[in-house]
XYZ file of C-alpha atoms in Angstrom:
351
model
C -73.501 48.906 10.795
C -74.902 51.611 8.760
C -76.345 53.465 11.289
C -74.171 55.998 12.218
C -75.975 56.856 15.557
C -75.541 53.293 16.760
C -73.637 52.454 20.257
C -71.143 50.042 19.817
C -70.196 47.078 22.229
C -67.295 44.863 21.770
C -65.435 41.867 23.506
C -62.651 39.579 23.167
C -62.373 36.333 24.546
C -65.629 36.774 26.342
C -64.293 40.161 27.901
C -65.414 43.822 27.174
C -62.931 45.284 25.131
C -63.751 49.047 24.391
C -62.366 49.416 20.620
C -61.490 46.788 17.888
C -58.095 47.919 17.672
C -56.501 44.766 19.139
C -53.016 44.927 20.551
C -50.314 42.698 21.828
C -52.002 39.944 21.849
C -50.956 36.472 23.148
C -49.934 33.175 20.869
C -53.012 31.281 20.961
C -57.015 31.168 19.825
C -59.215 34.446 20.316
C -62.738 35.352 19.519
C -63.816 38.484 18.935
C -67.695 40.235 19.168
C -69.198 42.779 17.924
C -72.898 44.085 18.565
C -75.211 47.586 17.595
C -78.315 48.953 18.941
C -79.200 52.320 17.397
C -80.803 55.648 19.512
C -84.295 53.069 18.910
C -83.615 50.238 20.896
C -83.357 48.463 17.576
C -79.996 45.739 17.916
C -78.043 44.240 15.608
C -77.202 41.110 17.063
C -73.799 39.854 17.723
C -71.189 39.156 15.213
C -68.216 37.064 16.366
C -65.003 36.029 14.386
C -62.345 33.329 15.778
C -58.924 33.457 14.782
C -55.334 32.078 15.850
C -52.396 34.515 16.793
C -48.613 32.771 16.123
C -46.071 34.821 16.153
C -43.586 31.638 16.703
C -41.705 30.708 13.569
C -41.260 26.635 13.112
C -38.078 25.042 14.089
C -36.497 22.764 11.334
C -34.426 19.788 11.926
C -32.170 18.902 8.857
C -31.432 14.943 9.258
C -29.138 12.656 7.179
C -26.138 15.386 6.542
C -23.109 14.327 4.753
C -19.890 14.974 6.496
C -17.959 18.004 6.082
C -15.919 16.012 3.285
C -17.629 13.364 1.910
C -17.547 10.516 -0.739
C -21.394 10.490 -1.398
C -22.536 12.457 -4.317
C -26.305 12.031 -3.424
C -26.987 12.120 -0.457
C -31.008 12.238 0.710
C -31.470 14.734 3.027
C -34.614 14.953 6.042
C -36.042 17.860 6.782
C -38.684 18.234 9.612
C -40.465 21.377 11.752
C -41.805 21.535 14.599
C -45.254 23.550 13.772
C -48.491 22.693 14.701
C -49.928 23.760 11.578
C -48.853 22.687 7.643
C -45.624 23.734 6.679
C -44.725 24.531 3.312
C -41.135 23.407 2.266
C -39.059 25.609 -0.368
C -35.479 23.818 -1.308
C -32.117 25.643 -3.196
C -28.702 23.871 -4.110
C -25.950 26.134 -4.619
C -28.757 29.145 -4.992
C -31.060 27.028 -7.466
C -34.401 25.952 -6.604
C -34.587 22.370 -6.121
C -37.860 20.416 -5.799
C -36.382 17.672 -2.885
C -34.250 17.712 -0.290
C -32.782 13.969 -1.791
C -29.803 15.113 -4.044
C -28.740 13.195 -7.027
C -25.789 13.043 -8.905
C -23.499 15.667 -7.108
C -20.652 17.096 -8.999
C -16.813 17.157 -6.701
C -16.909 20.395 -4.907
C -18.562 22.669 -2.378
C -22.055 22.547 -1.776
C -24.540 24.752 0.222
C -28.410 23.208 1.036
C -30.605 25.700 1.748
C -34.512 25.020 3.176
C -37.448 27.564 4.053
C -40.174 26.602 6.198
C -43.102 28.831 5.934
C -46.189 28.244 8.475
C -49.639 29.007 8.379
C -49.342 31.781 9.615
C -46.357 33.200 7.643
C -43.689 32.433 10.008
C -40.849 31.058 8.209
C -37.313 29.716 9.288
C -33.943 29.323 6.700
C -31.498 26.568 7.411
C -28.696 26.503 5.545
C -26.115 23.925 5.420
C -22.505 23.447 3.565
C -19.882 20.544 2.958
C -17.275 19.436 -0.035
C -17.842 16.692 -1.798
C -15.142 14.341 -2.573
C -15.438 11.161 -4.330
C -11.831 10.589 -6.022
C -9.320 7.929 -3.523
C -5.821 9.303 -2.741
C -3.097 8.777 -4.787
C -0.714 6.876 -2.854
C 3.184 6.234 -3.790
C 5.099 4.286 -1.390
C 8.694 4.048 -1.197
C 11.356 2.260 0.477
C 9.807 -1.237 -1.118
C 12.567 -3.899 -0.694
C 13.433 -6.029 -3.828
C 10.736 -9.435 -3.546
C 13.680 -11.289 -2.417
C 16.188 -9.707 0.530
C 18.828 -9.950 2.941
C 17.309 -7.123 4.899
C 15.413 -8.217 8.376
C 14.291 -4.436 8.447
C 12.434 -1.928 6.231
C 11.280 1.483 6.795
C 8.571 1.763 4.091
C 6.873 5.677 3.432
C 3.750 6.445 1.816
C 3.528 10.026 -0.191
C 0.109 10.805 -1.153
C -1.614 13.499 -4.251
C -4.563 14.851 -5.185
C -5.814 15.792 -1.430
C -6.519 18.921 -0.194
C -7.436 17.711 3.442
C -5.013 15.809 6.125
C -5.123 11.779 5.077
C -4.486 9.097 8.124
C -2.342 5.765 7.709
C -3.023 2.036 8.719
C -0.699 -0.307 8.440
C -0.325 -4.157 8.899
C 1.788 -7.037 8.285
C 0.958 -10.252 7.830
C -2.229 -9.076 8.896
C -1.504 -7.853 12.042
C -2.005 -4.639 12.866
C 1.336 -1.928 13.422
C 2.228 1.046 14.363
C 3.947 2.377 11.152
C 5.901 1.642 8.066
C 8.843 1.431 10.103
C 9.270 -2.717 10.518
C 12.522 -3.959 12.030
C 14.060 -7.962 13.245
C 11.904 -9.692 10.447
C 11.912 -13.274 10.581
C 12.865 -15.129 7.462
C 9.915 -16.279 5.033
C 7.531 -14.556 3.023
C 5.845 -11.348 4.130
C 2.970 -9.185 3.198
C 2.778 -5.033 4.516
C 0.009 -3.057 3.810
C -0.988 0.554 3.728
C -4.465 2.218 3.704
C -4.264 5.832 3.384
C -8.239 7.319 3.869
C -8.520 10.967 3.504
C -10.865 12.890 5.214
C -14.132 12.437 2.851
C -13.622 8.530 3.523
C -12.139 7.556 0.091
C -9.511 4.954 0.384
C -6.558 3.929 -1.244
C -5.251 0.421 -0.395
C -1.294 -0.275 -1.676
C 0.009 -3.284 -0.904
C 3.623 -5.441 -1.491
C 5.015 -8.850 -0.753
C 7.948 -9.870 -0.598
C 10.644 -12.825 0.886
C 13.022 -12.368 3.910
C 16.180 -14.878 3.359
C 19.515 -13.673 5.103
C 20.896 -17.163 5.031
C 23.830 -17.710 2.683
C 23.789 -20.344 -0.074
C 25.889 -23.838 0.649
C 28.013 -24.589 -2.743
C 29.602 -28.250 -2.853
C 31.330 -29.136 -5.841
C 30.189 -32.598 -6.974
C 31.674 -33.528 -9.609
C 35.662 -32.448 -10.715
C 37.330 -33.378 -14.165
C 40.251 -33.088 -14.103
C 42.541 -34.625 -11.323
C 45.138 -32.105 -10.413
C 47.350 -32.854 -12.516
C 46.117 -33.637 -16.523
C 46.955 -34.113 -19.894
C 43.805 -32.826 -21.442
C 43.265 -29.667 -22.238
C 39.643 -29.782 -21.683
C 37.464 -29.706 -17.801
C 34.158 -29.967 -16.510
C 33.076 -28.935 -12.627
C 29.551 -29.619 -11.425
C 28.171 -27.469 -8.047
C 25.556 -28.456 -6.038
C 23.883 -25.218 -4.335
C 21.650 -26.057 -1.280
C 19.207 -23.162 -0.486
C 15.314 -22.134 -0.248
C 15.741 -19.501 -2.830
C 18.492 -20.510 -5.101
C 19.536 -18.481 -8.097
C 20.517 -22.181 -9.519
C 23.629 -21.013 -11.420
C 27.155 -21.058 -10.290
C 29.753 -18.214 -11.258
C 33.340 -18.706 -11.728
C 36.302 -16.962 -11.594
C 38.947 -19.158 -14.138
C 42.456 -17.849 -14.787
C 41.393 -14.299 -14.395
C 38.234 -14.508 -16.187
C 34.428 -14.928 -14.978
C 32.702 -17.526 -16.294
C 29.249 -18.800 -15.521
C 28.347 -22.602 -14.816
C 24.764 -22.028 -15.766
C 22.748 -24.784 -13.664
C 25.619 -25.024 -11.724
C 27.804 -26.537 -14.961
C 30.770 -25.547 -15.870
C 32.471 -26.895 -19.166
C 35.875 -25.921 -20.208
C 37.913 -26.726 -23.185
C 41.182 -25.998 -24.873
C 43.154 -24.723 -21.818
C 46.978 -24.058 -22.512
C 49.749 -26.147 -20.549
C 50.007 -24.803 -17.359
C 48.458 -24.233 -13.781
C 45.066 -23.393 -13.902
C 43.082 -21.685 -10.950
C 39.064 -22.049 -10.605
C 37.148 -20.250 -7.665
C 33.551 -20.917 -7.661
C 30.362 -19.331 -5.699
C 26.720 -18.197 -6.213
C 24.680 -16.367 -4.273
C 20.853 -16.566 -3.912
C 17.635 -14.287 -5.036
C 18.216 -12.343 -1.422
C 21.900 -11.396 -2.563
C 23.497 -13.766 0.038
C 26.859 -14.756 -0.885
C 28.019 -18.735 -0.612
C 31.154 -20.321 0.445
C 34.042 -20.385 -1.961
C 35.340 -23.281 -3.677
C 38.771 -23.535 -5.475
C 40.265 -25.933 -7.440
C 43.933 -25.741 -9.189
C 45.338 -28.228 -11.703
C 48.438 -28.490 -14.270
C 48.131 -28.807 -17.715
C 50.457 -30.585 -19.621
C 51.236 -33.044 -23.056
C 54.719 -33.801 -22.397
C 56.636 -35.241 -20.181
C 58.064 -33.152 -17.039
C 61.243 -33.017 -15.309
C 62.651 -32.207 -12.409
C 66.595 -32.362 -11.717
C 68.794 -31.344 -8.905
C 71.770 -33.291 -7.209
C 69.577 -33.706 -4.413
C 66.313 -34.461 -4.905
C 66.114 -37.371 -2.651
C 64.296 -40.998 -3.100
C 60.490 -40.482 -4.085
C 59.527 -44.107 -3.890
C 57.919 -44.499 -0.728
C 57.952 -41.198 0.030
C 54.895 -39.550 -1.402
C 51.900 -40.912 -3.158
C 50.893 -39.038 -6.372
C 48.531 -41.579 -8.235
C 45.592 -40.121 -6.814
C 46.209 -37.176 -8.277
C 46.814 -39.013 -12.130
C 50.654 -38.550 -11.464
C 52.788 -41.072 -12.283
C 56.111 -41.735 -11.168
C 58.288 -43.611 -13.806
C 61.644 -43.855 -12.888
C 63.474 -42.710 -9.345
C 66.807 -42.022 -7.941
C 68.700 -40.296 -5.152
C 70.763 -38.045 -7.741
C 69.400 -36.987 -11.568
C 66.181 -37.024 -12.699
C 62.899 -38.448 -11.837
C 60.190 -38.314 -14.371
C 56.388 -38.046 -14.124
C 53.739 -39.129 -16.743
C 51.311 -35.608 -18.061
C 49.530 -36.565 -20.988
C 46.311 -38.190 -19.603
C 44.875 -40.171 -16.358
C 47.021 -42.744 -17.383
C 47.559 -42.735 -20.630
C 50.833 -42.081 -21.483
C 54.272 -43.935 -20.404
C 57.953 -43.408 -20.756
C 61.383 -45.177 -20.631
């Protein structure tokens, strides 16, 4: 008004108010007037102005946080406020300005997510929010694998893990049954599978699996087939073994006159033995380690003819029977000599 002798009459929300200075007001809508009638009579009219106080700042809701640790490099983040009137949203990643709360492409690491809401009316609330991201799997090494065939009903398998830097937790099954640990004992014989997820605490996984055979039953060895008889004039022999087992190591091993010998496929061929006694022992054991049964087998060498004397010998006819054996007897008596054939089955006689 530019009427400096004017009288002055003012209200707010309908009530008299006696000066425009306006104080503590409530949250809310308010109208203020404003009228002037100079020392004439003459009056302005009344101007009035509307406005809305908020002193409240918004309340933001971040939705869709990754965990602590987590595997997801882009994660898309909600943001939301509780304000009447338009908010406007400012984003920062790690102190940068970012145009979206969806993240993209996030490197392994620490992160921090900051938002501002601002209001209409200039109120404005921060919410700020931090986490790791980790997207490599644990490096697992197990140990106390048994061999893929054994003679052990019981293993105790650990699991050693790298690269973590946060506690990792352990599942385990067999067979595809869930167990407590690595720790299995009183396995039944047959094949077997054990498993071990290690997950670390971002959610990566790191599956490590093994099979392997349970066999703790020993090998059966039968010798089928023996050249020579015990007693022989060839220097040469042959022995065939039959092994009788689920996981056979199909050769035979021998232990000849002091010396090992192998009957590969369970063959064992022998030539140009000396005169003599000869002493075989025979075994194999399986892909578990189990040991057979031994088998032995002696025999005499010899291309002459043999003797025995004494004055008292005694009759052999009658007595004992030595063919079986490719012995021979040739001539007999109570006192002397008695002679045996050695050259052959039967091959070779004497007067």
């Amino acid at each position: 008004v530019s009427d400096e002798q004017a009288a002055y009459v003012y209200s707010l929300d309908g009530a008299a108010v006696s000066s425009p200075s306006l104080i503590g007001l409530a949250d809310g809508s308010h109208t203020f007037s404003v009228s002037a009638t100079d020392l004439a009579g003459n009056n302005s009219g009344t101007l009035t102005y509307a406005w809305t106080v908020d002193t409240i700042p918004p309340v933001v809701t971040l939705s869709g946080l990754p965990n602590a640790q987590s595997n997801v490099n882009s994660p898309a983040l909600g943001v939301t406020a509780n304000d009447a009137s338009a908010i406007i949203y400012t984003y920062t990643l790690d102190g940068a300005p970012v145009s979206s709360p969806v993240l993209a492409s996030l490197i392994d690491g620490g992160h921090s997510f900051s938002v501002t809401a601002t209001d209409g009316a200039g109120n404005f609330t921060t919410q700020t929010y931090s986490w790791t991201v980790d997207t490599i799997a644990p490096s697992v090494t197990l140990s106390g694998v048994p061999n893929s065939f054994s003679n052990v009903p019981s293993v105790n398998v650990g699991a050693a893990t790298a690269n973590v830097e946060t506690a990792v937790t352990y599942t385990y099954t067999l067979d595809g049954n869930v167990v407590a640990d690595g720790n299995l004992i009183g396995l039944a014989e047959g094949n077997h599978t054990f498993e071990i997820t290690t997950t670390d605490a971002a959610g990566n996984a790191t599956v490590s699996s093994f099979s392997w055979v349970v066999d703790v039953t020993s090998p059966a060895l039968a010798l089928t087939s023996i050249m020579p008889r015990r007693v022989t004039g060839s220097p040469d022999a042959s022995f065939t073994g039959a092994v009788s087992d689920v996981n056979p190591e199909n050769d035979v091993y021998a232990f000849v006159d002091g010396a090992w010998q192998t009957a590969a496929g369970g063959v064992l061929a022998l030539t140009g033995l000396g005169e003599g006694m000869h002493h075989a022992y025979f075994f194999t054991y399986d892909r578990a380690g189990n040991i057979s049964n031994y088998e032995t087998y002696d025999w005499f060498v010899g291309n002459t003819q043999y003797y025995t004397t004494g004055s008292a010998q005694g009759d052999l006819s009658g007595a004992v029977d030595l063919t079986s054996e490719g012995i021979r007897v040739l001539s007999t008596g109570t006192i002397g000599s008695w002679l045996v054939d050695m050259s052959g089955t039967h091959g070779y006689a004497s007067s």
